[in-house]
Coordinates of C-alpha atoms in Angstrom, one line a residue:
M137 CA 14.7 9.1 -13.2
F138 CA 11.7 7.7 -11.1
L139 CA 9.8 4.9 -12.9
T140 CA 6.5 3.7 -11.8
Y141 CA 3.6 1.7 -13.3
D142 CA 1.3 3.2 -10.7
G143 CA -0.1 6.7 -11.4
L144 CA 0.7 9.8 -9.4
L145 CA -3.0 10.7 -9.5
D146 CA -4.2 7.4 -8.2
P147 CA -5.2 7.2 -4.5
L148 CA -2.1 5.2 -3.9
G149 CA 0.0 7.7 -5.8
S150 CA -1.2 10.6 -3.7
S151 CA -0.4 8.6 -0.4
Q152 CA 2.5 6.5 -1.2
I153 CA 4.4 7.9 -4.3
L154 CA 4.0 11.8 -4.5
P155 CA 4.9 12.5 -0.9
Y156 CA 8.0 10.5 -1.1
V157 CA 9.3 11.9 -4.6
L158 CA 8.7 15.4 -3.2
G159 CA 10.9 14.6 -0.2
I160 CA 13.6 12.8 -2.5
A161 CA 13.5 15.9 -4.8
R162 CA 15.3 17.7 -2.0
Q163 CA 18.5 16.0 -2.9
P164 CA 20.8 17.9 -5.2
R165 CA 20.2 15.9 -8.6
P166 CA 17.2 17.0 -10.8
M167 CA 14.4 14.5 -11.0
H168 CA 12.4 13.2 -13.8
I169 CA 9.2 10.9 -13.3
V170 CA 7.7 8.5 -15.7
S171 CA 4.3 7.2 -14.5
F172 CA 1.2 5.6 -16.0
E173 CA -2.1 7.5 -15.5
K174 CA -5.8 6.6 -15.7
M175 CA -7.3 9.1 -18.2
D176 CA -10.2 10.2 -16.1
R177 CA -8.0 11.2 -13.2
F178 CA -5.5 12.6 -15.6
D179 CA -8.0 14.9 -17.1
A180 CA -9.2 16.0 -13.8
G181 CA -5.9 16.6 -11.9
A182 CA -3.0 16.8 -14.4
D183 CA -2.6 20.5 -14.8
R184 CA -2.6 21.1 -11.0
L185 CA -0.1 18.3 -10.4
R186 CA 2.2 19.4 -13.2
E187 CA 2.4 22.9 -11.7
Q188 CA 3.1 21.3 -8.2
L189 CA 5.9 19.2 -9.6
S190 CA 7.3 22.1 -11.6
R191 CA 7.7 24.2 -8.4
Q192 CA 9.8 21.5 -6.9
G193 CA 12.0 21.4 -10.1
I194 CA 10.5 17.8 -11.1
E195 CA 9.8 17.0 -14.7
W196 CA 7.0 14.5 -15.5
T197 CA 6.3 12.2 -18.3
P198 CA 2.7 10.8 -17.9
L199 CA 1.8 7.8 -20.0
S200 CA -1.8 6.6 -20.4
F201 CA -2.6 3.3 -18.5
T202 CA -4.0 0.7 -20.7
T203 CA -7.3 -0.6 -19.2
R204 CA -8.3 -3.1 -21.9
F205 CA -6.9 -6.3 -23.5
G206 CA -5.8 -8.0 -20.3
K207 CA -2.2 -9.2 -20.3
L208 CA -1.6 -7.8 -23.7
G209 CA -2.5 -4.4 -22.4
K210 CA 0.0 -4.9 -19.6
G211 CA 2.6 -6.0 -22.2
W212 CA 1.9 -3.0 -24.3
D213 CA 2.4 -0.6 -21.3
L214 CA 5.7 -2.3 -20.4
L215 CA 7.0 -2.0 -24.0
R216 CA 6.0 1.8 -23.8
M217 CA 7.8 2.2 -20.6
Y218 CA 10.9 0.7 -22.2
C219 CA 10.8 3.0 -25.2
T220 CA 10.1 6.2 -23.2
A221 CA 12.8 5.5 -20.6
I222 CA 15.3 4.7 -23.2
Q223 CA 14.7 7.9 -25.1
L224 CA 14.8 9.9 -22.0
Q225 CA 18.0 8.1 -20.8
L226 CA 19.8 8.7 -24.0
R227 CA 18.7 12.3 -24.0
K228 CA 19.3 13.2 -20.3
K229 CA 21.8 10.6 -19.2
F230 CA 20.3 10.0 -15.6
R231 CA 23.0 8.4 -13.2
V232 CA 20.3 7.0 -10.9
I233 CA 17.2 5.1 -11.9
H234 CA 14.7 4.6 -9.1
C235 CA 12.4 1.7 -10.0
R236 CA 9.1 1.2 -8.1
S237 CA 8.3 -2.5 -8.3
Y238 CA 9.1 -5.2 -10.8
Q239 CA 8.0 -3.8 -14.1
A240 CA 10.0 -0.6 -13.5
M241 CA 12.9 -2.6 -12.4
Q242 CA 13.0 -4.5 -15.6
V243 CA 13.4 -1.3 -17.5
G244 CA 16.0 0.0 -15.0
C245 CA 18.1 -3.2 -15.4
L246 CA 18.3 -2.6 -19.0
L247 CA 19.2 1.1 -18.8
S248 CA 21.9 0.1 -16.3
R249 CA 23.4 -2.3 -18.7
M250 CA 23.2 0.2 -21.5
T251 CA 24.6 3.2 -19.7
G252 CA 26.0 2.1 -16.3
A253 CA 23.3 4.0 -14.3
T254 CA 22.9 3.1 -10.7
T255 CA 19.6 1.4 -9.8
I256 CA 17.3 1.4 -6.8
F257 CA 15.0 -1.5 -6.8
D258 CA 11.9 -0.3 -4.6
M259 CA 10.3 -3.6 -4.4
R260 CA 7.0 -2.9 -2.5
G261 CA 6.3 -6.6 -2.1
L262 CA 7.0 -10.1 -3.5
W263 CA 5.2 -9.4 -6.7
V264 CA 5.6 -12.8 -8.3
D265 CA 4.4 -14.9 -5.4
E266 CA 1.5 -12.4 -4.9
R267 CA 0.2 -13.7 -8.3
I268 CA -0.2 -17.2 -6.9
D269 CA -1.2 -16.4 -3.4
G270 CA -3.9 -13.8 -4.6
G271 CA -5.3 -16.2 -7.1
L272 CA -4.3 -14.1 -10.1
W273 CA -2.2 -17.0 -11.5
S274 CA -3.4 -20.7 -10.9
P275 CA -0.9 -23.5 -10.3
S276 CA -3.3 -25.8 -12.2
K277 CA -2.7 -23.9 -15.5
W278 CA 0.5 -24.7 -17.4
T279 CA 0.8 -21.1 -18.8
D280 CA 0.6 -19.7 -15.2
R281 CA 3.2 -22.2 -14.0
L282 CA 5.4 -21.2 -16.8
A283 CA 4.9 -17.5 -16.1
Y284 CA 5.7 -18.2 -12.3
R285 CA 9.0 -20.0 -13.1
L286 CA 10.0 -17.4 -15.7
Y287 CA 9.2 -14.4 -13.2
K288 CA 11.1 -16.0 -10.4
Y289 CA 14.2 -16.2 -12.6
I290 CA 13.5 -12.6 -13.5
E291 CA 13.1 -11.6 -9.9
R292 CA 16.5 -13.2 -9.1
H293 CA 18.1 -11.3 -12.0
L294 CA 16.6 -8.0 -10.9
L295 CA 17.8 -8.4 -7.3
A296 CA 21.2 -9.2 -8.6
S297 CA 21.2 -6.2 -10.8
A298 CA 20.1 -3.7 -8.1
S299 CA 22.6 -1.3 -6.6
H300 CA 20.3 -0.9 -3.6
V301 CA 17.0 -2.6 -2.6
V302 CA 14.1 -0.9 -0.6
V303 CA 11.6 -3.2 1.0
L304 CA 8.6 -2.5 3.3
T305 CA 9.3 -5.0 6.3
N306 CA 12.0 -6.4 8.3
R307 CA 10.5 -9.9 8.0
V308 CA 11.3 -10.0 4.2
A309 CA 14.8 -8.6 4.2
P310 CA 16.4 -12.0 5.2
E311 CA 14.3 -13.8 2.6
L312 CA 16.0 -11.8 -0.3
S313 CA 19.2 -13.5 0.4
R314 CA 17.4 -16.8 -0.3
L315 CA 16.0 -15.4 -3.5
S316 CA 19.2 -14.2 -4.7
P317 CA 21.8 -16.1 -2.9
D318 CA 24.8 -15.2 -4.9
V319 CA 24.6 -11.5 -4.3
D320 CA 25.4 -9.5 -1.3
L321 CA 22.5 -7.2 -1.3
S322 CA 22.3 -3.6 0.2
I323 CA 18.9 -3.4 1.7
T324 CA 16.9 -0.7 3.4
V325 CA 13.6 -1.2 5.2
I326 CA 11.1 1.6 4.8
P327 CA 7.5 0.8 5.8
C328 CA 4.4 2.4 4.3
C329 CA 4.1 5.7 6.4
A330 CA 1.2 8.2 6.9
D331 CA 1.1 12.0 6.4
F332 CA 0.4 12.9 9.9
D333 CA -0.3 16.5 9.0
H334 CA -3.1 15.2 6.6
F335 CA -4.4 12.5 9.1
R336 CA -5.1 14.7 12.0
I337 CA -7.2 14.0 15.2
A338 CA -10.5 15.7 14.9
S339 CA -12.1 17.8 17.7
P340 CA -14.8 16.1 19.8
D341 CA -17.5 18.1 18.3
A342 CA -16.2 17.4 14.7
R343 CA -16.1 13.7 15.4
Q344 CA -19.6 13.7 16.8
S345 CA -21.0 15.5 13.8
V346 CA -19.4 12.8 11.5
R347 CA -20.9 10.0 13.7
A348 CA -24.3 11.6 13.6
E349 CA -24.2 11.9 9.9
I350 CA -23.4 8.2 9.5
G351 CA -26.2 7.3 12.0
V352 CA -24.1 6.3 14.9
G353 CA -25.1 7.3 18.4
S354 CA -22.4 9.1 20.7
G355 CA -22.3 6.1 23.0
A356 CA -22.1 3.5 20.3
L357 CA -19.0 1.4 19.5
L358 CA -17.9 2.2 15.9
I359 CA -15.7 -0.4 14.1
S360 CA -14.3 0.7 10.7
Y361 CA -12.6 -0.8 7.7
L362 CA -10.7 1.4 5.1
G363 CA -9.8 0.3 1.6
S364 CA -10.5 -2.1 -1.1
L365 CA -12.5 -5.3 -0.8
G366 CA -11.6 -8.4 -2.7
T367 CA -8.6 -10.6 -3.3
W368 CA -6.7 -10.0 -0.2
Y369 CA -9.2 -8.3 2.1
M370 CA -11.2 -10.7 4.3
L371 CA -14.8 -9.4 4.1
D372 CA -16.4 -12.6 5.7
E373 CA -14.1 -12.5 8.6
M374 CA -14.8 -8.8 9.2
L375 CA -18.5 -9.5 9.2
Q376 CA -18.0 -12.4 11.6
F377 CA -16.0 -10.1 13.9
F378 CA -19.0 -7.6 13.7
S379 CA -21.5 -10.3 14.5
A380 CA -19.5 -11.5 17.5
A381 CA -19.0 -7.9 18.9
A382 CA -22.7 -7.1 18.4
G383 CA -23.6 -10.2 20.4
R384 CA -21.3 -9.1 23.1
W385 CA -21.8 -5.3 23.1
D386 CA -25.1 -3.4 23.2
E387 CA -24.6 -0.9 20.4
V388 CA -22.0 -1.9 17.8
H389 CA -21.7 -0.3 14.4
L390 CA -19.5 -1.3 11.5
L391 CA -18.4 1.3 8.8
F392 CA -16.8 0.4 5.5
I393 CA -14.9 3.4 3.8
T394 CA -14.6 2.1 0.4
K395 CA -15.4 2.6 -3.2
D396 CA -15.8 -1.2 -3.8
W397 CA -19.1 -2.1 -2.3
R398 CA -21.2 -4.1 -4.7
A399 CA -24.2 -6.3 -4.8
E400 CA -21.9 -9.2 -4.1
H401 CA -20.9 -7.9 -0.8
E402 CA -24.6 -7.1 0.1
A403 CA -25.3 -10.7 -0.7
R404 CA -22.6 -11.8 1.8
V405 CA -24.3 -9.7 4.5
E406 CA -27.6 -11.5 3.7
L407 CA -25.9 -15.1 3.7
M408 CA -24.2 -14.6 6.9
G409 CA -27.4 -13.9 8.5
L410 CA -26.8 -10.1 9.4
A411 CA -29.8 -8.8 7.6
P412 CA -31.5 -7.8 10.9
A413 CA -28.3 -5.8 11.8
R414 CA -27.9 -4.3 8.3
R415 CA -29.0 -0.8 9.6
R416 CA -25.8 -0.9 11.7
I417 CA -23.6 -1.7 8.8
H418 CA -22.7 1.5 7.0
V419 CA -20.9 2.1 3.6
R420 CA -19.3 5.4 2.7
S421 CA -17.3 6.2 -0.5
A422 CA -14.5 8.7 0.4
T423 CA -12.0 10.8 -1.4
R424 CA -8.5 11.1 0.3
D425 CA -9.5 14.4 1.8
Q426 CA -12.6 12.8 3.3
V427 CA -11.0 9.9 4.8
P428 CA -9.5 11.3 8.1
A429 CA -12.9 12.6 9.3
L430 CA -14.6 9.2 8.5
L431 CA -11.9 7.0 9.8
G432 CA -11.3 9.4 12.8
A433 CA -14.9 9.0 13.9
S434 CA -14.4 5.3 14.6
D435 CA -13.2 3.7 17.8
V436 CA -11.2 0.8 16.3
M437 CA -10.3 -0.3 12.7
L438 CA -10.1 -3.8 11.4
S439 CA -7.3 -4.9 9.0
F440 CA -7.8 -8.4 8.0
I441 CA -5.6 -9.4 5.2
K442 CA -5.2 -12.9 3.7
P443 CA -2.2 -14.5 5.3
A444 CA 0.2 -16.0 2.7
Y445 CA 3.9 -16.4 2.1
S446 CA 4.0 -13.2 0.1
K447 CA 2.4 -11.1 2.8
I448 CA 5.7 -11.1 4.9
A449 CA 6.6 -8.3 2.6
S450 CA 3.5 -6.2 3.0
S451 CA 3.0 -3.0 5.0
P452 CA -0.6 -1.8 5.1
T453 CA -0.9 2.0 4.5
K454 CA -4.2 1.9 6.3
F455 CA -2.5 0.8 9.4
A456 CA -0.2 3.9 9.6
E457 CA -3.1 6.2 8.7
A458 CA -5.3 4.8 11.5
L459 CA -2.6 5.3 14.1
A460 CA -2.0 8.8 12.8
L461 CA -5.7 9.4 13.7
G462 CA -5.3 7.9 17.1
V463 CA -7.4 4.9 16.2
P464 CA -6.3 1.5 17.4
V465 CA -6.1 -1.3 14.9
I466 CA -7.1 -4.9 15.2
S467 CA -5.1 -7.1 12.7
N468 CA -4.5 -10.8 11.9
V469 CA -1.1 -12.5 12.3
G470 CA 1.2 -13.2 9.3
I471 CA 1.2 -9.7 7.6
G472 CA 4.6 -8.0 7.5
D473 CA 5.7 -6.4 10.6
V474 CA 2.2 -5.6 11.8
E475 CA 2.4 -7.9 14.9
Q476 CA 5.7 -6.6 16.1
I477 CA 4.7 -2.9 15.6
T478 CA 1.3 -3.4 17.2
R479 CA 3.0 -4.7 20.3
E480 CA 5.8 -2.2 20.3
L481 CA 3.4 0.7 20.1
D482 CA 0.5 -0.9 22.1
A483 CA -1.5 0.1 19.1
G484 CA -4.4 -2.4 19.2
G485 CA -4.8 -6.2 19.0
V486 CA -3.4 -9.1 16.7
F487 CA -4.9 -12.7 16.6
D488 CA -5.0 -15.6 14.5
L489 CA -8.1 -15.6 12.3
A490 CA -8.2 -19.4 12.3
D491 CA -8.7 -19.5 16.0
P492 CA -12.3 -18.9 17.0
A493 CA -11.2 -18.5 20.7
A494 CA -8.7 -15.9 19.9
M495 CA -11.4 -13.9 18.1
A496 CA -13.7 -14.3 21.0
Q497 CA -11.0 -13.0 23.4
V498 CA -10.4 -10.0 21.2
V499 CA -14.1 -9.1 21.2
E500 CA -14.1 -9.5 24.9
D501 CA -11.2 -7.1 25.2
L502 CA -12.7 -4.5 22.8
D503 CA -13.2 -1.8 25.5
L504 CA -9.5 -2.1 26.6
I505 CA -8.3 -2.0 23.1
C506 CA -10.3 1.1 22.3
Q507 CA -8.8 2.8 25.3
K508 CA -5.4 2.6 23.6
G509 CA -6.5 5.2 21.2
G510 CA -6.1 9.0 21.1
K511 CA -3.3 11.4 21.2
R512 CA -0.9 9.3 23.0
L513 CA -1.2 6.5 20.3
R514 CA -0.6 9.2 17.7
D515 CA 2.4 10.4 19.5
R516 CA 3.9 7.1 19.9
A517 CA 3.3 6.1 16.4
R518 CA 4.7 9.2 14.5
P519 CA 8.4 8.5 15.2
K520 CA 8.1 5.2 13.5
L521 CA 5.4 5.8 10.9
G522 CA 5.4 9.5 10.0
L523 CA 6.0 10.5 6.5
E524 CA 9.0 12.4 7.5
V525 CA 10.6 9.2 8.7
A526 CA 10.2 7.6 5.2
A527 CA 11.6 10.8 3.5
R528 CA 14.7 10.7 5.6
A529 CA 15.1 7.1 5.0
Y530 CA 14.9 7.7 1.1
R531 CA 17.2 10.5 1.3
D532 CA 19.8 8.2 3.1
V533 CA 19.3 5.6 0.3
Y534 CA 20.1 8.4 -2.3
R535 CA 23.2 9.4 -0.3
S536 CA 24.3 5.7 -0.3
V537 CA 23.9 5.4 -4.1
E538 CA 25.6 8.7 -4.7
R539 CA 28.7 7.2 -3.2
M540 CA 28.6 4.5 -5.9
I541 CA 28.6 6.9 -8.8

């Protein structure tokens, strides 16, 4: 049984859950997925997805994701996950429970105690510390401090209960021994990978057509950003980088590929004095199928993420997707294994956002960084960040837990 609080029909589900479970399904045991789906996406795509899963012999129990009532809504969803998983476990007697993130692992832990099932704790990140680092929980509130202490205790218990732990980065693997010092953990590192068959380099004509539609000339430098805005993603710093680049290079454009652009972001552009350059800041909302063409039209991508303790466990999906398109990435230090992978693959640039001189140097080197892109970058990245690499690693994890049964 594969348990996830994320939806298979979410953008994350289509890029980071569904491709993996389809690969895992090739192992000999039948699979059953329990997920939480947003109803608008469910109504639009459930029939097609159910048919796809059925062709692979995968059963699916979708539950509705509660969008209201705040923490009470999350608690209600967790209760429904418990009830649904227990019913399925008693009926089907699964021997392996694959738990994606902390909520699912809480349920898997109970099922393991009830029936002796083997559990895979697919952590995805340091969820508890992300609540503090991301400002979702405030250390100044006694309720949030209590929740943090409670969940740190639960985290230690979940790690101790796991038969196998999957993490996204090499940097976080040693940290797990500190979080659960009394247990000899079996750990596999599987970074967020990209489907290189979906993210293909476009032909020069197709690339130029997309740039023309955006309003970017053939000789201009196009800097892009892909994904959400807010909490972790540093809009001000991206705008500062664009401003510095515009002061150094003749024709520079900035493209945000996001569904999150709102009036408050427009206000940041005004506040930072970039109104005169607004015509060179472009915003496009895109489906997953539209992303390769838009992102692939750029010369370099920015990936600026708030550095914090919990981010040692993060592996940005957008990083792998950009490299699949042959687009170099400029990142900030402190995020998972990004710095190490960037240097290993010669995939762009990494600098400290707190150091103005470092940003100035990266801007000065932009032409050299852009020259790193293209098919050779894609070819270097695929053996490390291709979806097939993650699929093989997950199958190895399943072979490992099979030996425990």
